[in-house]
Short mmCIF file of N, CA and C and ligand atoms in Angstrom, two decimals:
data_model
loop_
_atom_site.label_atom_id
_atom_site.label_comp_id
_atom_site.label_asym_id
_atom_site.label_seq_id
_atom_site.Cartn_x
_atom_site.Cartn_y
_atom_site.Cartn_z
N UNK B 1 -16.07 12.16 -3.41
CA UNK B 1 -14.80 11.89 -2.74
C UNK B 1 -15.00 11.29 -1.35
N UNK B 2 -16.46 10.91 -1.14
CA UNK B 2 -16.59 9.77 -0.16
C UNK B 2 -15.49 8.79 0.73
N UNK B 3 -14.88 8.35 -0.34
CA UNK B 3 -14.10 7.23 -0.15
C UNK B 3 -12.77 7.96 0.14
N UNK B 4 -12.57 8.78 0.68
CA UNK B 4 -11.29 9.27 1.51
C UNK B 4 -11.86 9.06 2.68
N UNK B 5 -12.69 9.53 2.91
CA UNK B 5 -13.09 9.36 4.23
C UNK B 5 -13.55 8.22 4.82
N UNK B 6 -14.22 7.15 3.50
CA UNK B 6 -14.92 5.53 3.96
C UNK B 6 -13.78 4.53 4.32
N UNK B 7 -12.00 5.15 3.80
CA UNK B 7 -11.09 3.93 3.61
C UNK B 7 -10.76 3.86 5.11
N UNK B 8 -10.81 2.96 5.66
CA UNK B 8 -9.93 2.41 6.84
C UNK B 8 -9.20 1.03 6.82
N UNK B 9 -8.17 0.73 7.40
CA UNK B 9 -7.49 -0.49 7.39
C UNK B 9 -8.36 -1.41 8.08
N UNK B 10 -8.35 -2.61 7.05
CA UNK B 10 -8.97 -3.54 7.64
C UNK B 10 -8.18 -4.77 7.51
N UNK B 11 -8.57 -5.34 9.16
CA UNK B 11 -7.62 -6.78 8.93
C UNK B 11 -8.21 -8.07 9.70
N UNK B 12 -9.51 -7.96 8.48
CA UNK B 12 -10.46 -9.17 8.40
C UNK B 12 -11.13 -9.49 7.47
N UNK B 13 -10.80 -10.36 6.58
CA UNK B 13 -11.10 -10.86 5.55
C UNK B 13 -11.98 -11.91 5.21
N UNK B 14 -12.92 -12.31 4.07
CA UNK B 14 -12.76 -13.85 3.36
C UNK B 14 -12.26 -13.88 2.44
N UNK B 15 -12.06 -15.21 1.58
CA UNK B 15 -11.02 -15.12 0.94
C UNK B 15 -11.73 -15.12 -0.64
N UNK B 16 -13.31 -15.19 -0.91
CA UNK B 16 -13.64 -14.67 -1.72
C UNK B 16 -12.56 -14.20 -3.01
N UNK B 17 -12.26 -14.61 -4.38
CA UNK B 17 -11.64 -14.04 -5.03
C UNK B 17 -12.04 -12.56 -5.59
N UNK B 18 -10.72 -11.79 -5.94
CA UNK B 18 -11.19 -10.54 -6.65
C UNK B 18 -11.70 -10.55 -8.03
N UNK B 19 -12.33 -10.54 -8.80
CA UNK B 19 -12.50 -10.12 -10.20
C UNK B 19 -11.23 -9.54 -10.87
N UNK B 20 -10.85 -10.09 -12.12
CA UNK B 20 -9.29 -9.25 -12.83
C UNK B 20 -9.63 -8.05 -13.04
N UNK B 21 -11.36 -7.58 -13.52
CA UNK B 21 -11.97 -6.39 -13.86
C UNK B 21 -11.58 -5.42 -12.68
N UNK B 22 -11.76 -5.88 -12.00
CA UNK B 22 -11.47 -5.11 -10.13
C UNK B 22 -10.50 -4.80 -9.82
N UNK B 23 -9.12 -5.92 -10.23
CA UNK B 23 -7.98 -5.70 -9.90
C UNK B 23 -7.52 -5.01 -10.81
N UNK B 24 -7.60 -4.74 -12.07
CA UNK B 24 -7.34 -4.50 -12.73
C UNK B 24 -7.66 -2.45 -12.93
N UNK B 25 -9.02 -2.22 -12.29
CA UNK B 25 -9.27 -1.00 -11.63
C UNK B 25 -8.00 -0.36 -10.96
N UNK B 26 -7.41 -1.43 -9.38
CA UNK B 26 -6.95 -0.83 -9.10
C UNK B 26 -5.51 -0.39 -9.41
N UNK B 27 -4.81 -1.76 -10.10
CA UNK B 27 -3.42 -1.57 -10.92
C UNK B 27 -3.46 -0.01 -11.40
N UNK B 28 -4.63 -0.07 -12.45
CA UNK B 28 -4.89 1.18 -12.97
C UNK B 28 -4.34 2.39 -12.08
N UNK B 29 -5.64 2.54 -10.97
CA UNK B 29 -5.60 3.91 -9.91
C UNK B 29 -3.82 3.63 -9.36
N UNK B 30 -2.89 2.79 -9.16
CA UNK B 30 -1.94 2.58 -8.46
C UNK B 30 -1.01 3.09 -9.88
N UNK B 31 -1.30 3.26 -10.77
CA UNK B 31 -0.38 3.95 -11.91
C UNK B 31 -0.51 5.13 -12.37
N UNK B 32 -1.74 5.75 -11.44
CA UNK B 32 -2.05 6.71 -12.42
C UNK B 32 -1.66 7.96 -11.13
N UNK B 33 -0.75 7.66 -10.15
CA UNK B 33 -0.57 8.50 -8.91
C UNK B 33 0.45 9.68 -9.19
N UNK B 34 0.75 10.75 -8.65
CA UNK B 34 1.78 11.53 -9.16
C UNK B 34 3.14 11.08 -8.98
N UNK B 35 4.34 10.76 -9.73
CA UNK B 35 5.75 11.00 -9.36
C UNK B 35 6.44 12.13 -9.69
N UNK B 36 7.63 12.19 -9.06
CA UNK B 36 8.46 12.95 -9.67
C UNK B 36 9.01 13.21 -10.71
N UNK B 37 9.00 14.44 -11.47
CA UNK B 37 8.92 14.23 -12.89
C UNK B 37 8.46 12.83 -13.76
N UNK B 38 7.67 12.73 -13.02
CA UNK B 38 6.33 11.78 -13.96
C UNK B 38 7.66 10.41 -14.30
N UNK B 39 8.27 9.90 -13.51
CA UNK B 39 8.92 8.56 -13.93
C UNK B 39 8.05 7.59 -13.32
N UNK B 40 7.29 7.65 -12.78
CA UNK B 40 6.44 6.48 -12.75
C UNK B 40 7.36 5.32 -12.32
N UNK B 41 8.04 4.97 -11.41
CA UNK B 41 9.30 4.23 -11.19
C UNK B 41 8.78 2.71 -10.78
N UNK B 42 7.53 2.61 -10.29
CA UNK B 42 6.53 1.76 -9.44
C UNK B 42 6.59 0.42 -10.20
N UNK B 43 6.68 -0.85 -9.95
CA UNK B 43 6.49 -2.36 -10.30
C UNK B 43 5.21 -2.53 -9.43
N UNK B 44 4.86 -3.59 -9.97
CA UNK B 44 3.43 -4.19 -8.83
C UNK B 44 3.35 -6.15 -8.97
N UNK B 45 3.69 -6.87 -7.73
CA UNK B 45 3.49 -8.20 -7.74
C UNK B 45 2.17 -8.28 -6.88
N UNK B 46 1.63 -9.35 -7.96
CA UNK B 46 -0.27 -9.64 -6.89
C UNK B 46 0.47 -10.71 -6.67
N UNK B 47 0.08 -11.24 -5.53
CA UNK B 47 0.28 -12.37 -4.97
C UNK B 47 -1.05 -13.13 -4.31
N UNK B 48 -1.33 -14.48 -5.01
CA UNK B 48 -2.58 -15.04 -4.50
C UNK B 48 -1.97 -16.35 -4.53
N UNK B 49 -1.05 -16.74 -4.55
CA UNK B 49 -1.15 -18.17 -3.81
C UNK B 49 -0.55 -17.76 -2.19
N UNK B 50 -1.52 -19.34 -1.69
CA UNK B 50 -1.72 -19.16 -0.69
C UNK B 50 -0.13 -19.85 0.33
N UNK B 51 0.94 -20.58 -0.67
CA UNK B 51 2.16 -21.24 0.20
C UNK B 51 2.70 -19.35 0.49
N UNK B 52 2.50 -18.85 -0.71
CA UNK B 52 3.74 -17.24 -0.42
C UNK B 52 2.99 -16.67 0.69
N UNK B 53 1.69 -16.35 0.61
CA UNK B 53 1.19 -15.82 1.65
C UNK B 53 1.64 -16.44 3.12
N UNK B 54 1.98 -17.59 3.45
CA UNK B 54 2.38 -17.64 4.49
C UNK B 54 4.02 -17.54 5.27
N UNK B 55 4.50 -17.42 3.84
CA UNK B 55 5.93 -17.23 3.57
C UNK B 55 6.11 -15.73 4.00
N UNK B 56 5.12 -14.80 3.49
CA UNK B 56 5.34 -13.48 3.63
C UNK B 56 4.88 -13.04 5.52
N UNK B 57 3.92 -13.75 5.95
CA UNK B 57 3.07 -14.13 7.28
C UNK B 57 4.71 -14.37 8.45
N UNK B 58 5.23 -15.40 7.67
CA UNK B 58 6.58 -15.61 8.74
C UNK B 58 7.40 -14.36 8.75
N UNK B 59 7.91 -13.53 7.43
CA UNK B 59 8.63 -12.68 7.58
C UNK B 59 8.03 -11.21 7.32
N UNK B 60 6.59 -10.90 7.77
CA UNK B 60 6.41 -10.13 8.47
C UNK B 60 4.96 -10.39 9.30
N UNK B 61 5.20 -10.10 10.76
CA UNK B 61 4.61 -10.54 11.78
C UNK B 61 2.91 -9.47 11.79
N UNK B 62 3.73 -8.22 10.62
CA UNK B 62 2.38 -7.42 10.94
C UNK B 62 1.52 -7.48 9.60
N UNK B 63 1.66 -9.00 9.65
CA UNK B 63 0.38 -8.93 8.16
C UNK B 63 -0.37 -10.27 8.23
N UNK B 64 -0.77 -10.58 9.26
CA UNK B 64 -1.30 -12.33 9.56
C UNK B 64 -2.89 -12.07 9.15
N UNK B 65 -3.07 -10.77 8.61
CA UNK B 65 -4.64 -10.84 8.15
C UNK B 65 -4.56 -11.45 6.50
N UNK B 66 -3.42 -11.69 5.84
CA UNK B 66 -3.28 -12.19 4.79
C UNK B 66 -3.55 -13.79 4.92
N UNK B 67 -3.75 -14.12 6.13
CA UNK B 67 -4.13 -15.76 6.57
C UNK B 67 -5.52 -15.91 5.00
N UNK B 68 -6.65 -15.34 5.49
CA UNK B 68 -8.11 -15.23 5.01
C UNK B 68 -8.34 -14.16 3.81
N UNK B 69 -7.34 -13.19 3.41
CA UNK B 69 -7.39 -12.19 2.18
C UNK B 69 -7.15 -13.02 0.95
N UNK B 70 -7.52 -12.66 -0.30
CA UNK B 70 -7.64 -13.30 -1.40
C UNK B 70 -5.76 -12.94 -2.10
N UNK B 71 -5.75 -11.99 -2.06
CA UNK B 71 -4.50 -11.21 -2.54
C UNK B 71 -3.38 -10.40 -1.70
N UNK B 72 -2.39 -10.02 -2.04
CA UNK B 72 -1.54 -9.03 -1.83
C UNK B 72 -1.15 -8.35 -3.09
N UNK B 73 -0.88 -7.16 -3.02
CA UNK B 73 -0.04 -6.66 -3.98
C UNK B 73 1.13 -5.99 -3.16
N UNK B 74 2.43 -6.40 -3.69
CA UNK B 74 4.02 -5.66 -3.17
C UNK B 74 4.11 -4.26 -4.34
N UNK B 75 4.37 -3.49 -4.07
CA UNK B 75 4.62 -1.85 -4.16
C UNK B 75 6.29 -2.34 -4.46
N UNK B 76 6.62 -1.71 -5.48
CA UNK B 76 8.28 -1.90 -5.35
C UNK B 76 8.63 -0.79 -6.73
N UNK B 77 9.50 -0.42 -6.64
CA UNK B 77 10.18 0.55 -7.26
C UNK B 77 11.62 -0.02 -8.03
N UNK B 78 11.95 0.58 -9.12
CA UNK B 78 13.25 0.39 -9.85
C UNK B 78 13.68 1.60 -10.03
N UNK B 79 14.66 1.77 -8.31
CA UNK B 79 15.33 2.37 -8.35
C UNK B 79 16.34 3.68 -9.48
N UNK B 80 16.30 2.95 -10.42
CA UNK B 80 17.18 3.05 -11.70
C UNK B 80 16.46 4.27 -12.76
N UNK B 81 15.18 4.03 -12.37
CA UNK B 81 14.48 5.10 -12.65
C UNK B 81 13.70 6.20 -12.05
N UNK B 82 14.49 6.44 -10.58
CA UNK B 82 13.55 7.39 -9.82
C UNK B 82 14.32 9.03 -9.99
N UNK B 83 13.58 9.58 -9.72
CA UNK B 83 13.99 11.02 -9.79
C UNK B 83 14.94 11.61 -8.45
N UNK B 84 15.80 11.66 -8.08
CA UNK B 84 16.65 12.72 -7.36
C UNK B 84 15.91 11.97 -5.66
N UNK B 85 16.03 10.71 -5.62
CA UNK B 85 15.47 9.81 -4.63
C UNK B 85 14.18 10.14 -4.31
N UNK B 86 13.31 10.74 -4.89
CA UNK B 86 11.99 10.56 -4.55
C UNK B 86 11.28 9.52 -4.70
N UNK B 87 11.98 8.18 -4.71
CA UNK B 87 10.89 7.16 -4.84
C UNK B 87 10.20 6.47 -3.49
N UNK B 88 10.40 7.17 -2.53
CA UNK B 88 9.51 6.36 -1.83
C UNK B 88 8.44 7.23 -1.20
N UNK B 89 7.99 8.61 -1.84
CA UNK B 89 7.38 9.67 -2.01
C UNK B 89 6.48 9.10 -2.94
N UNK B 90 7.11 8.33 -4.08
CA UNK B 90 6.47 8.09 -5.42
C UNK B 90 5.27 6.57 -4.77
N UNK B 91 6.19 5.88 -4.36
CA UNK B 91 5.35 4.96 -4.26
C UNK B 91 4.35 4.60 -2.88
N UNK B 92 4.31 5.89 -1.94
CA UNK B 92 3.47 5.91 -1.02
C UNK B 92 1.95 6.33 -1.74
N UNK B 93 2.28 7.44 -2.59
CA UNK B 93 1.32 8.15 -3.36
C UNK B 93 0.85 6.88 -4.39
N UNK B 94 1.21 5.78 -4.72
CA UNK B 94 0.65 4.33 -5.15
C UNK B 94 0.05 3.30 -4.57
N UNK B 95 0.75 3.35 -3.54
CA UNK B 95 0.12 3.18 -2.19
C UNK B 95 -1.29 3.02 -2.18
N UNK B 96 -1.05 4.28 -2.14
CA UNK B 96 -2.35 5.40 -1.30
C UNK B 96 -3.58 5.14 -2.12
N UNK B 97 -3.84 5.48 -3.86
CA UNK B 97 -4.07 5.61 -5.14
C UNK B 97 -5.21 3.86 -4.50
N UNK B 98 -4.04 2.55 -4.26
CA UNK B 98 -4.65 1.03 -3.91
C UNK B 98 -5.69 1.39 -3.54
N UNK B 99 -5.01 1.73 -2.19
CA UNK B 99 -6.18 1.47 -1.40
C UNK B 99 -7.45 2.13 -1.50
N UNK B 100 -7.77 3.26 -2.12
CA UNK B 100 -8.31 4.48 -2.69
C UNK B 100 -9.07 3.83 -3.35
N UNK B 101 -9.00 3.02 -4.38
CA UNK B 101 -9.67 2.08 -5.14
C UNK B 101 -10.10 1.27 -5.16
N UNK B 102 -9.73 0.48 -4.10
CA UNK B 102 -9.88 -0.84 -3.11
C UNK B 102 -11.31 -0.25 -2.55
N UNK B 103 -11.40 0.81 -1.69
CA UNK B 103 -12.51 1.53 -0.82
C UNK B 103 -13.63 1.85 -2.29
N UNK B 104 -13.35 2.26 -3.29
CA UNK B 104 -14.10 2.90 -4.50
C UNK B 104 -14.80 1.24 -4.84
N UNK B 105 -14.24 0.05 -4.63
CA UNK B 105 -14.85 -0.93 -5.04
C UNK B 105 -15.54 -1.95 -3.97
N UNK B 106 -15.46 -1.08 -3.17
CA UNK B 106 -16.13 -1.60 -1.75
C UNK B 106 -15.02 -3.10 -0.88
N UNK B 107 -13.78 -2.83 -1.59
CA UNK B 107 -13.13 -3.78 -0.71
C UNK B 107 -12.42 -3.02 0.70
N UNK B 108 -12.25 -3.92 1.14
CA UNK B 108 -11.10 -3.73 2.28
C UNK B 108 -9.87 -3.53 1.69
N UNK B 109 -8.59 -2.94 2.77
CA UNK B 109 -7.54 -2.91 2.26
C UNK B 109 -6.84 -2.59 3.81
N UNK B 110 -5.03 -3.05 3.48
CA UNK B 110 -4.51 -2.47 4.65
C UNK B 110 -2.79 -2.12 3.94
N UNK B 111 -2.39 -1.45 3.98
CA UNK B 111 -0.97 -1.00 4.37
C UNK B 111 -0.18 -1.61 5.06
N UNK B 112 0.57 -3.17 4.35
CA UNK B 112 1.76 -3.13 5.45
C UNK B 112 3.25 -2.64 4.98
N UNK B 113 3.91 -1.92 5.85
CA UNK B 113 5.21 -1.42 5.74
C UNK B 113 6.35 -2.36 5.34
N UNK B 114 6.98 -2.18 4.37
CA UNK B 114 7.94 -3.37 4.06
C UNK B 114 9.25 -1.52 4.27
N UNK B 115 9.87 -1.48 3.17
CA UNK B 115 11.05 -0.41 3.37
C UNK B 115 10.40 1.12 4.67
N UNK B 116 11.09 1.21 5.28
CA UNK B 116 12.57 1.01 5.05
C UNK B 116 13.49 -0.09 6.54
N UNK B 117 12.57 -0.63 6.62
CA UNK B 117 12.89 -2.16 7.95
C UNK B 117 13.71 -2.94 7.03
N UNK B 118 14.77 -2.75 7.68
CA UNK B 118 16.00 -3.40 6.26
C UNK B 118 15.87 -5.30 6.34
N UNK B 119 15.57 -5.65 7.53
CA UNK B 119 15.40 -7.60 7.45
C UNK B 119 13.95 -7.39 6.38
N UNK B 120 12.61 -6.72 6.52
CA UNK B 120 11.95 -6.78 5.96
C UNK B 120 12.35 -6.52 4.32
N UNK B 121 13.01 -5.60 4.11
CA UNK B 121 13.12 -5.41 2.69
C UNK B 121 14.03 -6.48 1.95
N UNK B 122 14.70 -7.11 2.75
CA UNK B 122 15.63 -8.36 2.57
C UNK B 122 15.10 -9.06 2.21
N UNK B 123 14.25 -9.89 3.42
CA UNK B 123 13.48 -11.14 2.91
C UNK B 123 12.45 -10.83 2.01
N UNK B 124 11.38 -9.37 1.44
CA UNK B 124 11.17 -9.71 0.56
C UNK B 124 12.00 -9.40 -0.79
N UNK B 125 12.90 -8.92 -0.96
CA UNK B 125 13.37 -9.41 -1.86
C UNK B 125 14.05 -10.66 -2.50
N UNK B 126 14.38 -11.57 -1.52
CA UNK B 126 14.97 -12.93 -1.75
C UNK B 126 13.50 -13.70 -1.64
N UNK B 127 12.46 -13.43 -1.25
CA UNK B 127 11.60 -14.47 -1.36
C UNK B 127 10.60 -14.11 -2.84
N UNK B 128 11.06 -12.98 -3.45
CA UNK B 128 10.11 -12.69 -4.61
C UNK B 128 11.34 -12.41 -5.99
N UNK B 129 12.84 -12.99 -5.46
CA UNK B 129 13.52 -13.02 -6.71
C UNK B 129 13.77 -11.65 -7.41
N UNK B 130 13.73 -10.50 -6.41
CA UNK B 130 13.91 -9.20 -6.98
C UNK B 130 15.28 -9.11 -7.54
N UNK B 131 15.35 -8.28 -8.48
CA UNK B 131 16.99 -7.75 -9.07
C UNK B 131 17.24 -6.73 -8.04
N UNK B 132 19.03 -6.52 -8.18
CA UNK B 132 19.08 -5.32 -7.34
C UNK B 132 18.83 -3.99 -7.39
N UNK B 133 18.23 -3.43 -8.56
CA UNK B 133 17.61 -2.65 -8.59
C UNK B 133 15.58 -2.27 -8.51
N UNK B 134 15.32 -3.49 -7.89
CA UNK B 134 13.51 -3.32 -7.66
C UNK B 134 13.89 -3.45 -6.07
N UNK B 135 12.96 -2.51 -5.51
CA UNK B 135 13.34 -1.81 -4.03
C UNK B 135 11.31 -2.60 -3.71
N UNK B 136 11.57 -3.73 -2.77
CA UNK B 136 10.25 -3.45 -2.17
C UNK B 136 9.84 -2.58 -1.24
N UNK B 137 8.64 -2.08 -1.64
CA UNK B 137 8.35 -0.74 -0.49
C UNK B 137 7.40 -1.19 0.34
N UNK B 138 5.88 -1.62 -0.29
CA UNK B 138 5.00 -1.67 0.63
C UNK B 138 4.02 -3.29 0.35
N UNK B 139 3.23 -3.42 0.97
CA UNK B 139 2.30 -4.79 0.55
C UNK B 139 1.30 -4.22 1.12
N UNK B 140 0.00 -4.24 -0.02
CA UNK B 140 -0.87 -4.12 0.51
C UNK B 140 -2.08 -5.25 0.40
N UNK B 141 -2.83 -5.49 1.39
CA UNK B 141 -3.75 -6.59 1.47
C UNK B 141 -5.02 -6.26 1.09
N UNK B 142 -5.71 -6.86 0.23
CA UNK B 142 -7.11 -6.52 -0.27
C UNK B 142 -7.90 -7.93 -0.99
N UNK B 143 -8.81 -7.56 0.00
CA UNK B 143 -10.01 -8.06 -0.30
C UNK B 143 -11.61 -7.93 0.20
N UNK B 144 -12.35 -8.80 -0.01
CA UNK B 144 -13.70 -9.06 0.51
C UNK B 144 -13.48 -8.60 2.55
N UNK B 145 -14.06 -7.33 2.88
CA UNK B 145 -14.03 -7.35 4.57
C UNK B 145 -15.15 -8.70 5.47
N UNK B 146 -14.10 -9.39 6.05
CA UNK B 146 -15.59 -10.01 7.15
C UNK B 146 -16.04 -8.80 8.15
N UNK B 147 -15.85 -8.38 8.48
CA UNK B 147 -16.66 -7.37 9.13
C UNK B 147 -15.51 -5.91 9.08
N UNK B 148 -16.84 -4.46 9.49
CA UNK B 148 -16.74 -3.65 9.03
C UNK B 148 -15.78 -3.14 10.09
N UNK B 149 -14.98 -2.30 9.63
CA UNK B 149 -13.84 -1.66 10.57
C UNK B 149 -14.04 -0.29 11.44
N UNK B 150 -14.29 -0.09 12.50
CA UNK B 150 -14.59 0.92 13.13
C UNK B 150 -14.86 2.12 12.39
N UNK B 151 -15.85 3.26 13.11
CA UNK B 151 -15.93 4.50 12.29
C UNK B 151 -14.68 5.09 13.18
N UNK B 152 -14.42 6.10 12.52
CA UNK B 152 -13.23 7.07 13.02
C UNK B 152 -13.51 8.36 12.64
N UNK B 153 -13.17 9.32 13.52
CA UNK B 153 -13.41 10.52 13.70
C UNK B 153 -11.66 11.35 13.77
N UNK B 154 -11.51 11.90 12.92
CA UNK B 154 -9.99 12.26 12.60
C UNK B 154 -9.74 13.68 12.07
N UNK B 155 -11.12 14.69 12.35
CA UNK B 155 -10.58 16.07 11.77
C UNK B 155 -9.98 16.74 13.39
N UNK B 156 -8.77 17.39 13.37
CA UNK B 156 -7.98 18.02 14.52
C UNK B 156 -8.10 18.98 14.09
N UNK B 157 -8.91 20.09 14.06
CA UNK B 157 -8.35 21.88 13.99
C UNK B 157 -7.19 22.62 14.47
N UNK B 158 -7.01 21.68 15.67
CA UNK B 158 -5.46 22.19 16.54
C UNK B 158 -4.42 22.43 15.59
N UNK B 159 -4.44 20.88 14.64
CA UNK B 159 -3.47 20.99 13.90
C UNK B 159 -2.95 21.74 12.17
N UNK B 160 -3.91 22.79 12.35
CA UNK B 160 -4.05 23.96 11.60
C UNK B 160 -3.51 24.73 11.18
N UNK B 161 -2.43 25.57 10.74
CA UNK B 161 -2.33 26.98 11.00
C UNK B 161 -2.15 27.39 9.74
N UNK B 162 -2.54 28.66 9.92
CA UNK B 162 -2.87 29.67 8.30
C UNK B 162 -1.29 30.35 8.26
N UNK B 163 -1.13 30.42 7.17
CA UNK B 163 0.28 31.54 6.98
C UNK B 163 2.00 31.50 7.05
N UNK B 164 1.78 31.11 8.91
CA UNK B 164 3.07 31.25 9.77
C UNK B 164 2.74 30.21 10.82
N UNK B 165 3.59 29.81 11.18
CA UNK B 165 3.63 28.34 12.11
C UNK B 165 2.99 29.30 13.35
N UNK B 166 3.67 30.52 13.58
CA UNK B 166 2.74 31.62 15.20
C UNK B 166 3.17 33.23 14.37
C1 FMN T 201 3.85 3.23 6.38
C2 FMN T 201 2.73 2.43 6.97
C3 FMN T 201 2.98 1.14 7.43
C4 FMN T 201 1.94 0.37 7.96
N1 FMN T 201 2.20 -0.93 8.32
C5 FMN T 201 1.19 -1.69 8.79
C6 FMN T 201 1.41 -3.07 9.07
O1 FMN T 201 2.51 -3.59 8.89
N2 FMN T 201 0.36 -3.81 9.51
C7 FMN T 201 -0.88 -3.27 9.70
O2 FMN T 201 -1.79 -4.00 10.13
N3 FMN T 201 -1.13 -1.96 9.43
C8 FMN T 201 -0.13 -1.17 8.96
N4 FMN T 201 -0.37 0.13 8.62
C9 FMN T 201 -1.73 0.68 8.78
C10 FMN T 201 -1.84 1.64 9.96
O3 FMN T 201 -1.76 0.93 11.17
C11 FMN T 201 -3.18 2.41 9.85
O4 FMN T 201 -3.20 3.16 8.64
C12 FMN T 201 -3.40 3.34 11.02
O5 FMN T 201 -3.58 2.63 12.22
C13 FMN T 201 -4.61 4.24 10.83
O6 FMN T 201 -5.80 3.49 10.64
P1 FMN T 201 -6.67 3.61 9.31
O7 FMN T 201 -5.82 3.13 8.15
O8 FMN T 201 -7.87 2.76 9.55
O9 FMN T 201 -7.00 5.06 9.12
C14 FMN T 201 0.63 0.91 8.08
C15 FMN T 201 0.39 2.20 7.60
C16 FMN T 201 1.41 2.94 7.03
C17 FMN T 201 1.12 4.31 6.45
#
């Protein structure tokens, strides 16, 4: 379980393609995450051409490492099938599962936030032709790292407590 601890966001790429075998890994790990009563509500768009990537670059400012990344994948949900609104519970934990797999295959990966920034969830849905029931949630960027992303040191004991909050 290495790779909880090896994943960090990285946002430096080449553009090196992924293998389908690879991507196809992580589709996998990104389906196989827990939902709520197991509806599995999650869609997944890869995105590798390079005009959308810059389409997505204009309308969101915090993903310009997709300049040099091979791929994106958008996280999006159909609504229509989520459990008692847990879907964006559902699809963090898909999220998560990516990038998890991304690190298991020695790629990079990063988390960018699309819902719940309502211009963000707008434009991508009009720029990827969503129905009104597929909710984009997240985009995540993966590929080949140009260089390695800081070590980090992140266990807090402070933030601990056994039992009872005091
Ligand atoms: C909900 C969410 C939204 C995020 N959005 C962005 C983003 O738009 N762009 C980005 O570069 N990183 C984004 N991140 C990554 C965080 O900045 C990163 O996880 C955090 O700084 C901790 O670093 P680490 O991932 O290396 O542990 C996001 C992470 C989460 C969980």
């Amino acid at each position: 379980m290495d790779i909880l601890f090896e994943r960090k966001s990285c946002r430096s790429y080449v553009s090196a393609p992924i293998p389908q075998q690879d991507l196809d890994y992580i589709l996998h790990a990104a389906m196989s995450s827990p939902s709520a009563m197991n509806t599995r509500p999650w869609h997944f768009i890869v995105i590798k051409d390079k005009e959308t990537h810059s389409k997505i670059m204009q309308i969101h400012r915090a993903s310009q490492m997709l300049a040099n990344a091979p791929l994106g994948i958008i996280v999006c949900c159909d609504i229509e099938k989520q459990y008692k609104n847990y879907w964006q519970q559902d699809c963090a934990a898909s999220t998560q599962n990516i990038l998890l797999a991304a690190t298991a295959k020695g790629y990079g990966s990063v988390w960018c936030g699309i819902y719940p920034i309502e211009d963000r969830v707008k434009a991508f849905a009009e720029l990827m032709n969503l129905p009104e029931n597929i909710k984009p949630f997240s985009l995540v960027v993966i590929g080949k790292k140009a260089e390695e992303p800081k070590e980090k040191q992140r266990w807090e004991p402070e933030k601990i407590r056994y039992e009872k909050w005091q």
